[in-house]
PDB file of C-alpha atoms and ligand atoms in Angstrom:
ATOM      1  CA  UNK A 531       9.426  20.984   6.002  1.00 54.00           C
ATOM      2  CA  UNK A 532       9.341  16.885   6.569  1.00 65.00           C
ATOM      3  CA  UNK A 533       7.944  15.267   4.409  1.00 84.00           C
ATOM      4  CA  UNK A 534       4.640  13.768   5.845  1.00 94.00           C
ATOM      5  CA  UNK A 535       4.508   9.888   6.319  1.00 97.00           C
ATOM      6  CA  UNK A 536       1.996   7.793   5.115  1.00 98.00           C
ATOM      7  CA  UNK A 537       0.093   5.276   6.465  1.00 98.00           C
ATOM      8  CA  UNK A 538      -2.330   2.978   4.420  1.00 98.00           C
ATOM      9  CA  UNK A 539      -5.569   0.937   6.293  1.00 98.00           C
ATOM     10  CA  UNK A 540      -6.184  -2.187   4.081  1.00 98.00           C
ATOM     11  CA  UNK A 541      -9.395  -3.314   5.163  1.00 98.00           C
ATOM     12  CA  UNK A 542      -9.226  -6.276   2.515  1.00 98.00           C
ATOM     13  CA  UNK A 543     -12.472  -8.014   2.575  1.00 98.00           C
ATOM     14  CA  UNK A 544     -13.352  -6.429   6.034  1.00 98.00           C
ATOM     15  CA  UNK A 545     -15.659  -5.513   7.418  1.00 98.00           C
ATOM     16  CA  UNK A 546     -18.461  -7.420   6.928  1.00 98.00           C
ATOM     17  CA  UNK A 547     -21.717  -4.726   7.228  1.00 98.00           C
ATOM     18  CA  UNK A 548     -21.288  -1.213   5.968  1.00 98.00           C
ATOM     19  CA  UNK A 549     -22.310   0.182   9.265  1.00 98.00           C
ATOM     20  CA  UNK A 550     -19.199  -1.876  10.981  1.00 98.00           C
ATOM     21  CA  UNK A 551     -16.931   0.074   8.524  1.00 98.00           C
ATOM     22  CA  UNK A 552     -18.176   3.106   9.146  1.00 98.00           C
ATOM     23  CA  UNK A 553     -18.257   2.481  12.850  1.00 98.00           C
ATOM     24  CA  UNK A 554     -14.547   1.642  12.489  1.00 98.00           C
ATOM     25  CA  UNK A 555     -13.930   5.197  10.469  1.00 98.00           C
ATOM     26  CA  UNK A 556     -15.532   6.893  13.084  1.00 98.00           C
ATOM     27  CA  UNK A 557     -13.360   5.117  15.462  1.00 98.00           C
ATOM     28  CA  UNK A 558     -10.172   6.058  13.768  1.00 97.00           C
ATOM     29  CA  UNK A 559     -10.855   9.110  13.265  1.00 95.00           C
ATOM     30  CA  UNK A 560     -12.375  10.320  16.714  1.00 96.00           C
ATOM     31  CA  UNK A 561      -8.655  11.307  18.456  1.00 96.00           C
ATOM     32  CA  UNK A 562      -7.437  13.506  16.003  1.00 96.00           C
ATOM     33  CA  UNK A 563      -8.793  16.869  15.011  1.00 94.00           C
ATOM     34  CA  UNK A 564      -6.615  16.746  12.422  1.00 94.00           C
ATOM     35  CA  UNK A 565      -3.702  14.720  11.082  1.00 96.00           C
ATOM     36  CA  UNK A 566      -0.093  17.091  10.870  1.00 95.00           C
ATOM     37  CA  UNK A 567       2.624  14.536  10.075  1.00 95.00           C
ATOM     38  CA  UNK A 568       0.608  11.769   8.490  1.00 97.00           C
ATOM     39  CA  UNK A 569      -1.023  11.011   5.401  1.00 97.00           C
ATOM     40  CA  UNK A 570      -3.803   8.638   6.393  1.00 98.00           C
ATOM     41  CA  UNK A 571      -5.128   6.510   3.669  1.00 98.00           C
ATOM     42  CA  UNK A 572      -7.887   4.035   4.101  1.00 98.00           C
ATOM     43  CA  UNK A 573      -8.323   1.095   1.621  1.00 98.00           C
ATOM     44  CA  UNK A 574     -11.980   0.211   2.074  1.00 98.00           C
ATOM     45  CA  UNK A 575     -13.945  -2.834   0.259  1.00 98.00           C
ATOM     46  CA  UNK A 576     -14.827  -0.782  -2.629  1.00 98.00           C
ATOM     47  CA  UNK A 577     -18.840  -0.870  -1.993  1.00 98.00           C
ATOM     48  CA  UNK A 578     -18.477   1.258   0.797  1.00 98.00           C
ATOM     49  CA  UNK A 579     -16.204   3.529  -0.642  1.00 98.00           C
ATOM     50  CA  UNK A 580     -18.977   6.498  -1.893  1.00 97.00           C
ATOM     51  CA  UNK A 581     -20.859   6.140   1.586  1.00 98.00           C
ATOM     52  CA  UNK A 582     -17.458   6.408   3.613  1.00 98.00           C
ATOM     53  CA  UNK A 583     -15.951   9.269   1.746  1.00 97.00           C
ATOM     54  CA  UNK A 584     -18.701  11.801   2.894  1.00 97.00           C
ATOM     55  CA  UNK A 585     -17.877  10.853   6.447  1.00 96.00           C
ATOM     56  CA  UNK A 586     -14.439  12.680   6.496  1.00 94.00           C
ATOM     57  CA  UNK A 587     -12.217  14.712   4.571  1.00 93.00           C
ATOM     58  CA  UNK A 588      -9.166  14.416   7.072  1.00 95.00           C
ATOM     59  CA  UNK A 589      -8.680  11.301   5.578  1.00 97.00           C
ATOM     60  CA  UNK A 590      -8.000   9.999   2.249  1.00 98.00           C
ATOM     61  CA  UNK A 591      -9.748   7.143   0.417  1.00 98.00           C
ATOM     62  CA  UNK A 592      -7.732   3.831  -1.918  1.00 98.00           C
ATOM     63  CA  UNK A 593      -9.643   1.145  -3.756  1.00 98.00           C
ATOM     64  CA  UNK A 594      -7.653  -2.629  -3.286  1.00 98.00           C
ATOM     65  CA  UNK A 595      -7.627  -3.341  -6.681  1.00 98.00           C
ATOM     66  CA  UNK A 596      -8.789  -1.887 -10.147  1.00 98.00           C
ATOM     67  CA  UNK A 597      -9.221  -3.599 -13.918  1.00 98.00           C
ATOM     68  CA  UNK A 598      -6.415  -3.638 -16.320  1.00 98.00           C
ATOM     69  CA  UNK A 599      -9.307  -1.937 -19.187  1.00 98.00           C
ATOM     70  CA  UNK A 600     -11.501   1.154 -18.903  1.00 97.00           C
ATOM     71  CA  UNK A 601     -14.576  -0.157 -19.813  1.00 96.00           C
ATOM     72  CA  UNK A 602     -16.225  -2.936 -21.357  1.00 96.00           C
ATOM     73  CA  UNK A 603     -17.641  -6.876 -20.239  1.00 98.00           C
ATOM     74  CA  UNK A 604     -15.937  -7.418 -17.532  1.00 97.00           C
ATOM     75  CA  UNK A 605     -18.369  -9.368 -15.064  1.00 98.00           C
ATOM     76  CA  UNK A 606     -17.289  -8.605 -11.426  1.00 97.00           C
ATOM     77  CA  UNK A 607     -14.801  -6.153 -12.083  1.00 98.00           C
ATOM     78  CA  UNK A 608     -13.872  -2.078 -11.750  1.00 98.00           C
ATOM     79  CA  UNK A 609     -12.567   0.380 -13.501  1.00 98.00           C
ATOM     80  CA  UNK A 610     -10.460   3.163 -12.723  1.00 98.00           C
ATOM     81  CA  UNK A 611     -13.107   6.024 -13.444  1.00 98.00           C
ATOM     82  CA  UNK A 612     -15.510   4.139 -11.225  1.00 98.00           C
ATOM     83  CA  UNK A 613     -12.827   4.345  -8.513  1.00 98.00           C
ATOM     84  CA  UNK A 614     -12.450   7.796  -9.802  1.00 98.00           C
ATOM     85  CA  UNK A 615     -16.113   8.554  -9.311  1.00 98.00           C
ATOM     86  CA  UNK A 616     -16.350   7.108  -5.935  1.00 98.00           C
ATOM     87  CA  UNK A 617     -13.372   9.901  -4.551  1.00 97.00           C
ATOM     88  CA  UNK A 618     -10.814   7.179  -4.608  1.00 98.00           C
ATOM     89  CA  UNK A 619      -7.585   9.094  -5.058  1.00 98.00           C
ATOM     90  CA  UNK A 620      -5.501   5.635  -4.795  1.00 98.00           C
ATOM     91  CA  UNK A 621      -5.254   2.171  -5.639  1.00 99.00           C
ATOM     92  CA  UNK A 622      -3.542  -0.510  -4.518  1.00 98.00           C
ATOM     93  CA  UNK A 623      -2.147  -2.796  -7.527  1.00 98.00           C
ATOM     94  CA  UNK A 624      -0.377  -6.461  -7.237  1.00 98.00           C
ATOM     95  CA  UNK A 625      -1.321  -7.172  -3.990  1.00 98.00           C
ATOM     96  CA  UNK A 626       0.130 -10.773  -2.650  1.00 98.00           C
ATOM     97  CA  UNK A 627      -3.400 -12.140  -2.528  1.00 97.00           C
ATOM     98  CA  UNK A 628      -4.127 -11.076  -5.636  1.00 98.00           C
ATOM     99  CA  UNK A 629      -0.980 -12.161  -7.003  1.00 98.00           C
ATOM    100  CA  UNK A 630      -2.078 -15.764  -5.724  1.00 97.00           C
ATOM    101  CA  UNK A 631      -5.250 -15.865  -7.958  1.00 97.00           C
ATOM    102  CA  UNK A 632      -3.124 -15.263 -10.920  1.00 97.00           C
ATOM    103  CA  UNK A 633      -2.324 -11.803 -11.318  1.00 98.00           C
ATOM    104  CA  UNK A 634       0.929 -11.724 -13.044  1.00 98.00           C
ATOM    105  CA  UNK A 635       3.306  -8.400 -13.609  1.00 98.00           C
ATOM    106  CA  UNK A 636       1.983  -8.208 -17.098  1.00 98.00           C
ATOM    107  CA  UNK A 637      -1.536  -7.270 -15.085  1.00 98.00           C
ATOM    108  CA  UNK A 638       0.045  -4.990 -12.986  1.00 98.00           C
ATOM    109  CA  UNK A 639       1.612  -3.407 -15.449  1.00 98.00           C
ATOM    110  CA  UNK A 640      -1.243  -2.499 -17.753  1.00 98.00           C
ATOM    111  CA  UNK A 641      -3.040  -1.495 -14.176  1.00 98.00           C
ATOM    112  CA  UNK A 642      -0.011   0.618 -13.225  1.00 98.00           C
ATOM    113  CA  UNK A 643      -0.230   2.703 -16.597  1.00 98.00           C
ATOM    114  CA  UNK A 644      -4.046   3.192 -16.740  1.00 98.00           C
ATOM    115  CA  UNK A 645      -4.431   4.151 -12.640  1.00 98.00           C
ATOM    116  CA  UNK A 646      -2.194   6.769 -13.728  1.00 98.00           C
ATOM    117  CA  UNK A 647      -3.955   7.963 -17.058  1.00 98.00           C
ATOM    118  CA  UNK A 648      -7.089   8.039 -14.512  1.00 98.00           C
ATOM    119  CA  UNK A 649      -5.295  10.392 -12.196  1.00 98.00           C
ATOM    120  CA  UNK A 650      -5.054   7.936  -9.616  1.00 98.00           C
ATOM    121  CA  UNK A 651      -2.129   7.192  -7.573  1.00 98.00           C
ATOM    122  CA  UNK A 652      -0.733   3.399  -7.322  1.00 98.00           C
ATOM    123  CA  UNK A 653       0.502   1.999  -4.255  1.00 98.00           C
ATOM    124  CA  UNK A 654       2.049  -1.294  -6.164  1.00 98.00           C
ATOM    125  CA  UNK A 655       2.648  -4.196  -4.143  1.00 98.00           C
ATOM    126  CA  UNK A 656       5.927  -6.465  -4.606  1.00 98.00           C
ATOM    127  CA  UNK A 657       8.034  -9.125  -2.210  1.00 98.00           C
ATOM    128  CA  UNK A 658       9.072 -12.230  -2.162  1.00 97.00           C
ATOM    129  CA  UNK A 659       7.264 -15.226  -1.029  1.00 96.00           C
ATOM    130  CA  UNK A 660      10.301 -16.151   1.031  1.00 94.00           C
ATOM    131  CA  UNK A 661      13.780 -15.979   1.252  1.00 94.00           C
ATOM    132  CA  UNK A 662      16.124 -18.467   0.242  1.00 91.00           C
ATOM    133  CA  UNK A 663      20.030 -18.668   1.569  1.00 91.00           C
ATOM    134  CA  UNK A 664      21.583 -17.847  -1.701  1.00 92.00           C
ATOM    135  CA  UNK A 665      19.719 -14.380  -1.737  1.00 94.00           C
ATOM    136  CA  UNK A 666      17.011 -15.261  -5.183  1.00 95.00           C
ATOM    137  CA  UNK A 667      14.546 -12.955  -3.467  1.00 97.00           C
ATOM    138  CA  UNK A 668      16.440  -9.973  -4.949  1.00 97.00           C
ATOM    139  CA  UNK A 669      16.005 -11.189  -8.344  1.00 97.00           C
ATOM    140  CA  UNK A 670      12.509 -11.834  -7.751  1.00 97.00           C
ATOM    141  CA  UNK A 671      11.836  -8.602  -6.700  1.00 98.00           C
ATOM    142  CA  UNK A 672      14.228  -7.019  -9.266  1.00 98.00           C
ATOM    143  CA  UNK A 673      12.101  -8.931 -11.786  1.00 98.00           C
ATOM    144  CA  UNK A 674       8.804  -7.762 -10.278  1.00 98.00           C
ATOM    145  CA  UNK A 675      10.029  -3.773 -10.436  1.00 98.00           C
ATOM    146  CA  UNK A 676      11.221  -4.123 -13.804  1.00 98.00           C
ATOM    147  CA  UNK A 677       8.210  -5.936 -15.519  1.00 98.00           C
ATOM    148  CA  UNK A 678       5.439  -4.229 -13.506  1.00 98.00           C
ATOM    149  CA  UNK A 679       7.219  -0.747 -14.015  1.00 98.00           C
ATOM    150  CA  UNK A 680       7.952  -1.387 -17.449  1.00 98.00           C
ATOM    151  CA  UNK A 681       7.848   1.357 -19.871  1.00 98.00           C
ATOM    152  CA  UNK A 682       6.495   3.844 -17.251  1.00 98.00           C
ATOM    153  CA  UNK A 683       8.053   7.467 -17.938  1.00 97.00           C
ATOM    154  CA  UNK A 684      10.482   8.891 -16.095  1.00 97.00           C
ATOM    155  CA  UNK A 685       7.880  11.497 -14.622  1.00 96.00           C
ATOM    156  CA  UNK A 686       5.275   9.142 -13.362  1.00 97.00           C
ATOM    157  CA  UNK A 687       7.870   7.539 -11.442  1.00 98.00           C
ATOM    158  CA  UNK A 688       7.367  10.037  -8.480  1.00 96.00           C
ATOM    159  CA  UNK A 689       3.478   9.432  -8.041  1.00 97.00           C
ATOM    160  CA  UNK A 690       3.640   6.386  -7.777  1.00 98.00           C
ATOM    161  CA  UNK A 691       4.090   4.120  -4.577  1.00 98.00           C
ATOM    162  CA  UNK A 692       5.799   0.816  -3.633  1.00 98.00           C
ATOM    163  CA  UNK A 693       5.079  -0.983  -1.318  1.00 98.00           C
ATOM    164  CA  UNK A 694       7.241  -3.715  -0.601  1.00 98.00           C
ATOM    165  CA  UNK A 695       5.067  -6.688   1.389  1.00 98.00           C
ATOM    166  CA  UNK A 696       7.029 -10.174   2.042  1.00 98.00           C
ATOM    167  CA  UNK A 697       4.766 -12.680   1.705  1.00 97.00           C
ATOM    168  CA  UNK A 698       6.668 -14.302   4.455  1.00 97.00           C
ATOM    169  CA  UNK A 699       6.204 -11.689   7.165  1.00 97.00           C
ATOM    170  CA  UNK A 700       1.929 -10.823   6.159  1.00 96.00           C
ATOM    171  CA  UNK A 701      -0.449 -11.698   9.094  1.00 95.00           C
ATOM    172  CA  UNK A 702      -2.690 -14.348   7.061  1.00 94.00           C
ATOM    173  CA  UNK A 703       0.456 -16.414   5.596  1.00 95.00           C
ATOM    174  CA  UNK A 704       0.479 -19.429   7.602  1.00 94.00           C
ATOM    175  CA  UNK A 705       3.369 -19.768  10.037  1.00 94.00           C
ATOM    176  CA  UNK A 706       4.729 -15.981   9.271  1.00 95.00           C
ATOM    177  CA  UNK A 707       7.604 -14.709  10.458  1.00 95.00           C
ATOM    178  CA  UNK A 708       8.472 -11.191  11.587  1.00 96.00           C
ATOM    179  CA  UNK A 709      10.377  -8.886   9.568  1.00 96.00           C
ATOM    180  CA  UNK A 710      12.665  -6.150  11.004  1.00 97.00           C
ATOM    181  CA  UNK A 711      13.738  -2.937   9.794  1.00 98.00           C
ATOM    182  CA  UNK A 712      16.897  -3.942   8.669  1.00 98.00           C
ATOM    183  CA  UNK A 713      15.139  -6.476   6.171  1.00 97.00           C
ATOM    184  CA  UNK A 714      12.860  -2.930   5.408  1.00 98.00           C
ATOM    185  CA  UNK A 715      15.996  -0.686   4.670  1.00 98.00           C
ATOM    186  CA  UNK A 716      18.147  -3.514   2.653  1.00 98.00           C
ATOM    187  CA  UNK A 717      15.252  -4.133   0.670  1.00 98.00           C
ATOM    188  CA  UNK A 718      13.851  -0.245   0.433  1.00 98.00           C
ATOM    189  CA  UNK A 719      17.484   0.673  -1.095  1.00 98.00           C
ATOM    190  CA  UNK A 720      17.541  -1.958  -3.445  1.00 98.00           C
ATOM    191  CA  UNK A 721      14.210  -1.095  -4.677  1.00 98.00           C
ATOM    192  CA  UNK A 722      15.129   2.501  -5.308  1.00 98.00           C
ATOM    193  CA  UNK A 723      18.944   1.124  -6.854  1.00 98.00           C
ATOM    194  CA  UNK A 724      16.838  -1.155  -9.241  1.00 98.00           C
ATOM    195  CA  UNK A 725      14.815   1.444 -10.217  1.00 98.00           C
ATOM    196  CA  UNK A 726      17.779   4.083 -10.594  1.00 98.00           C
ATOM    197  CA  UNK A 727      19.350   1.950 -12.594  1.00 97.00           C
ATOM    198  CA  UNK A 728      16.399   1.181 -15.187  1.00 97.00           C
ATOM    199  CA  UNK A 729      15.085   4.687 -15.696  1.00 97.00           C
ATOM    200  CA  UNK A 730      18.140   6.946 -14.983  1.00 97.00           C
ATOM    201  CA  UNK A 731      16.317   9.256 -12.219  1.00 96.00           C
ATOM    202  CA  UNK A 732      17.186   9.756  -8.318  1.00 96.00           C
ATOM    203  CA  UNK A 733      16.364  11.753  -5.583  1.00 95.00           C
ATOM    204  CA  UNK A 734      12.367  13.369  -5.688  1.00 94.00           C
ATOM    205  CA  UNK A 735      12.125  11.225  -8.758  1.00 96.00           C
ATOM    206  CA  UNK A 736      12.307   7.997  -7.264  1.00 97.00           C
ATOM    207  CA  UNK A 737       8.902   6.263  -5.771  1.00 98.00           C
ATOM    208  CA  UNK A 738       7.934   6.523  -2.548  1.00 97.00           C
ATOM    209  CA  UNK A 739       8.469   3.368  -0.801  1.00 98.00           C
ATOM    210  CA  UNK A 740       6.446   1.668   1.928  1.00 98.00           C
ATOM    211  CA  UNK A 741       6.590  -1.550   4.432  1.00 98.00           C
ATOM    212  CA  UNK A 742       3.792  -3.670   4.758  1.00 98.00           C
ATOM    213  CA  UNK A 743       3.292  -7.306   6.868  1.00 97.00           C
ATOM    214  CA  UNK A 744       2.335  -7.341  10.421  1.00 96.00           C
ATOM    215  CA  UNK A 745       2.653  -3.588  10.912  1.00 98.00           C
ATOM    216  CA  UNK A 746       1.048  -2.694  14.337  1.00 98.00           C
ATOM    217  CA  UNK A 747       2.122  -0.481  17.345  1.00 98.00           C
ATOM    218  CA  UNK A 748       4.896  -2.444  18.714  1.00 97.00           C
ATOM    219  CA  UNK A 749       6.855  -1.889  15.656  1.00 97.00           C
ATOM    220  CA  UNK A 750       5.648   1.102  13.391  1.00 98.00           C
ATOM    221  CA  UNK A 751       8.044   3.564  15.260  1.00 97.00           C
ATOM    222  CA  UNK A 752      11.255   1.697  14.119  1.00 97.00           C
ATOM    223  CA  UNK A 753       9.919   1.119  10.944  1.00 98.00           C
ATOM    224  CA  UNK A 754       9.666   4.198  10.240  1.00 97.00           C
ATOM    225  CA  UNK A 755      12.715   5.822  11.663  1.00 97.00           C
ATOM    226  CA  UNK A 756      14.972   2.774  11.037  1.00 97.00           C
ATOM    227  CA  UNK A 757      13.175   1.140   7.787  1.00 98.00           C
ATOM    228  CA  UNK A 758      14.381   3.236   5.388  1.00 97.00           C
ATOM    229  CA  UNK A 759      10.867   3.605   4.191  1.00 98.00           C
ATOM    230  CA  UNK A 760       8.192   6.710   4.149  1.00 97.00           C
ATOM    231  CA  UNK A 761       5.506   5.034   5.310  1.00 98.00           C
ATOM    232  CA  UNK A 762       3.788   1.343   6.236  1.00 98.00           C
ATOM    233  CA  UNK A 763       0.193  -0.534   4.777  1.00 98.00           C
ATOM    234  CA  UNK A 764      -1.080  -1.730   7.563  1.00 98.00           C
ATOM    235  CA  UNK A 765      -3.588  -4.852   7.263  1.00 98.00           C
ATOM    236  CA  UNK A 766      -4.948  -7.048  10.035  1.00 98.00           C
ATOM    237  CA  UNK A 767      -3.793  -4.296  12.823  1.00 98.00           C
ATOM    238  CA  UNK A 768      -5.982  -1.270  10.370  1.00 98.00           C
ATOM    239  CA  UNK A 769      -9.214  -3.143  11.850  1.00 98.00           C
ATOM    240  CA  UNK A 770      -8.584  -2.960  15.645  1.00 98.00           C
ATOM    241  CA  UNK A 771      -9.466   1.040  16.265  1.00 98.00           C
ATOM    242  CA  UNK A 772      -7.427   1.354  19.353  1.00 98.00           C
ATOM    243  CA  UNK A 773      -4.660  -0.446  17.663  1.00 98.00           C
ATOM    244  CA  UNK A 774      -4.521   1.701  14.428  1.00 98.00           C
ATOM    245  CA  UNK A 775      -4.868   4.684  15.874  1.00 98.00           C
ATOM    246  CA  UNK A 776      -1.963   4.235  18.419  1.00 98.00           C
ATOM    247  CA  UNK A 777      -0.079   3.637  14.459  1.00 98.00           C
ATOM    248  CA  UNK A 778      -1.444   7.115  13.905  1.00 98.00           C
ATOM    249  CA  UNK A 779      -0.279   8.679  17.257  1.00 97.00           C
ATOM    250  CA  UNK A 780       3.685   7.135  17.345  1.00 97.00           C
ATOM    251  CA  UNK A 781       3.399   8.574  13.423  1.00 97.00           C
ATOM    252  CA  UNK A 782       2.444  12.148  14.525  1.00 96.00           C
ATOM    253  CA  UNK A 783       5.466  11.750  17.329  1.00 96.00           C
ATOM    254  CA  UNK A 784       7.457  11.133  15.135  1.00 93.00           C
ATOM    255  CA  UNK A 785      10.703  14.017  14.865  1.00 84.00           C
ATOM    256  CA  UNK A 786      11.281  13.704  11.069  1.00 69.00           C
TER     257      UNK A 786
HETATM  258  P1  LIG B 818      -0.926  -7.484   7.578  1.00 80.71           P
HETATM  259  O1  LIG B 818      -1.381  -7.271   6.081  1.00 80.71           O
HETATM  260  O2  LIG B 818      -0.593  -6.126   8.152  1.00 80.71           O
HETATM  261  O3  LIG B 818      -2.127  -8.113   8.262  1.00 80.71           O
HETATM  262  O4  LIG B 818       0.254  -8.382   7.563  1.00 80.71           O
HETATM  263  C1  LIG B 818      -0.676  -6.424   5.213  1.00 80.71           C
HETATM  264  C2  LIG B 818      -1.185  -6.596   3.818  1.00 80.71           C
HETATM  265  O5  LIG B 818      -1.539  -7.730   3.443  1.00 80.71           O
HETATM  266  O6  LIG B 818      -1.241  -5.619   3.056  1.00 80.71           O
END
């Protein structure tokens, strides 16, 4: 049996009334009776998470971001076990906009390790914020794997997810350009050489990796069979019901 692919809705701070998300879930979720080939996850604003979960179970629910403590005075923030509590089965860690309030690798590191004492599954963001002609971006990203990841065991390694997002090629950066598969699979094998290297594993032992930036149904299809990746997080294009779903429909075409 294929492995299922996975697609991720980042809703970021969208939409603005609860019943507009659920509206949108509703939306999503009308043309399929159920989902065969795809694991749909939907990334919510994390107030509407508890209300949205009871709507349906074909789907799967991801907060955007998650405190680096369990508990404790932390004014504005969440903690895993509330994520926990609210049926969140993911979290998505490191995110680029995050990362440009401050969040360094050190955070995402200490997120990393207590999403995964909590059960959840992280879908950790990395990427360069552009590329240069004498190839840095690698380093960059090597350095991002290795300090975010660092001293994960070998076992968690396989529930965890990367997503690999170029700062370059998301929706909201100003002036973005376009990424294509190629740039996907170069960069998708060097994440899984990187970490193959580090931790000594291979095979079902390595992450899953994803694509993210300016995902939408033009493109998903040869992401996915020419990206080198097992799945996409899909941001400005997760909003637009007809678009998303089309996502969800070349996904469950899909032959492998
Ligand atoms: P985008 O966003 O699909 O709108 O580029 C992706 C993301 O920021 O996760």
């Amino acid at each position: 049996m294929t492995k299922k692919k996975t697609v991720i809705a980042n809703w970021k701070m969208n939409p603005e009334k609860y019943k507009e998300a659920e509206k949108l879930l509703v939306s999503v979720l009308k043309p399929f009776p159920r989902f065969k080939k795809t694991n749909v996850i939907i990334c919510p604003p994390a107030i509407y998470l508890q209300r949205l979960e009871k709507i349906s179970k074909k789907v799967s629910f991801g907060g955007q971001n998650m405190f680096w403590l369990e508990k404790g005075a932390q004014t504005g923030e969440i903690s895993p076990s509330m994520l926990v509590d609210a049926k969140a089965k993911y979290v998505i860690i490191g995110h680029s906009e995050r990362r440009a309030m401050g969040e360094t690798n050190e955070d995402i590191n200490k997120k990393l390790k207590l999403s995964l004492s909590f059960g959840l599954i992280p879908i950790v963001c990395i990427g360069e914020s552009d590329r240069d002609e004498n190839h840095e971006y690698f380093n960059i990203v090597k350095s991002q794997i290795e300090e975010c990841l660092f001293g994960l065991s070998r076992q968690s390694l396989s529930k965890i997810m990367i997503a690999y997002e170029p700062v370059w090629a998301i929706s909201t950066t100003p002036n973005h350009r376009f990424a294509t598969p190629a740039d996907s699979k170069e960069m998708s094998i060097f994440i899984q050489k990187v970490i193959s290297d580090t931790f000594g594993v291979s095979g079902s032992s390595l992450p899953t990796v994803l694509y993210g930036g300016s995902v939408d149904e033009r493109d998903v299809g040869s992401f996915l069979e020419d990206g080198g990746i097992e799945g996409v997080l899909v941001g400005g294009a997760s909003l637009k019901p007809e678009k998303f779903t089309e996502i969800i429909k070349i996904c469950e075409a899909l032959k492998n």
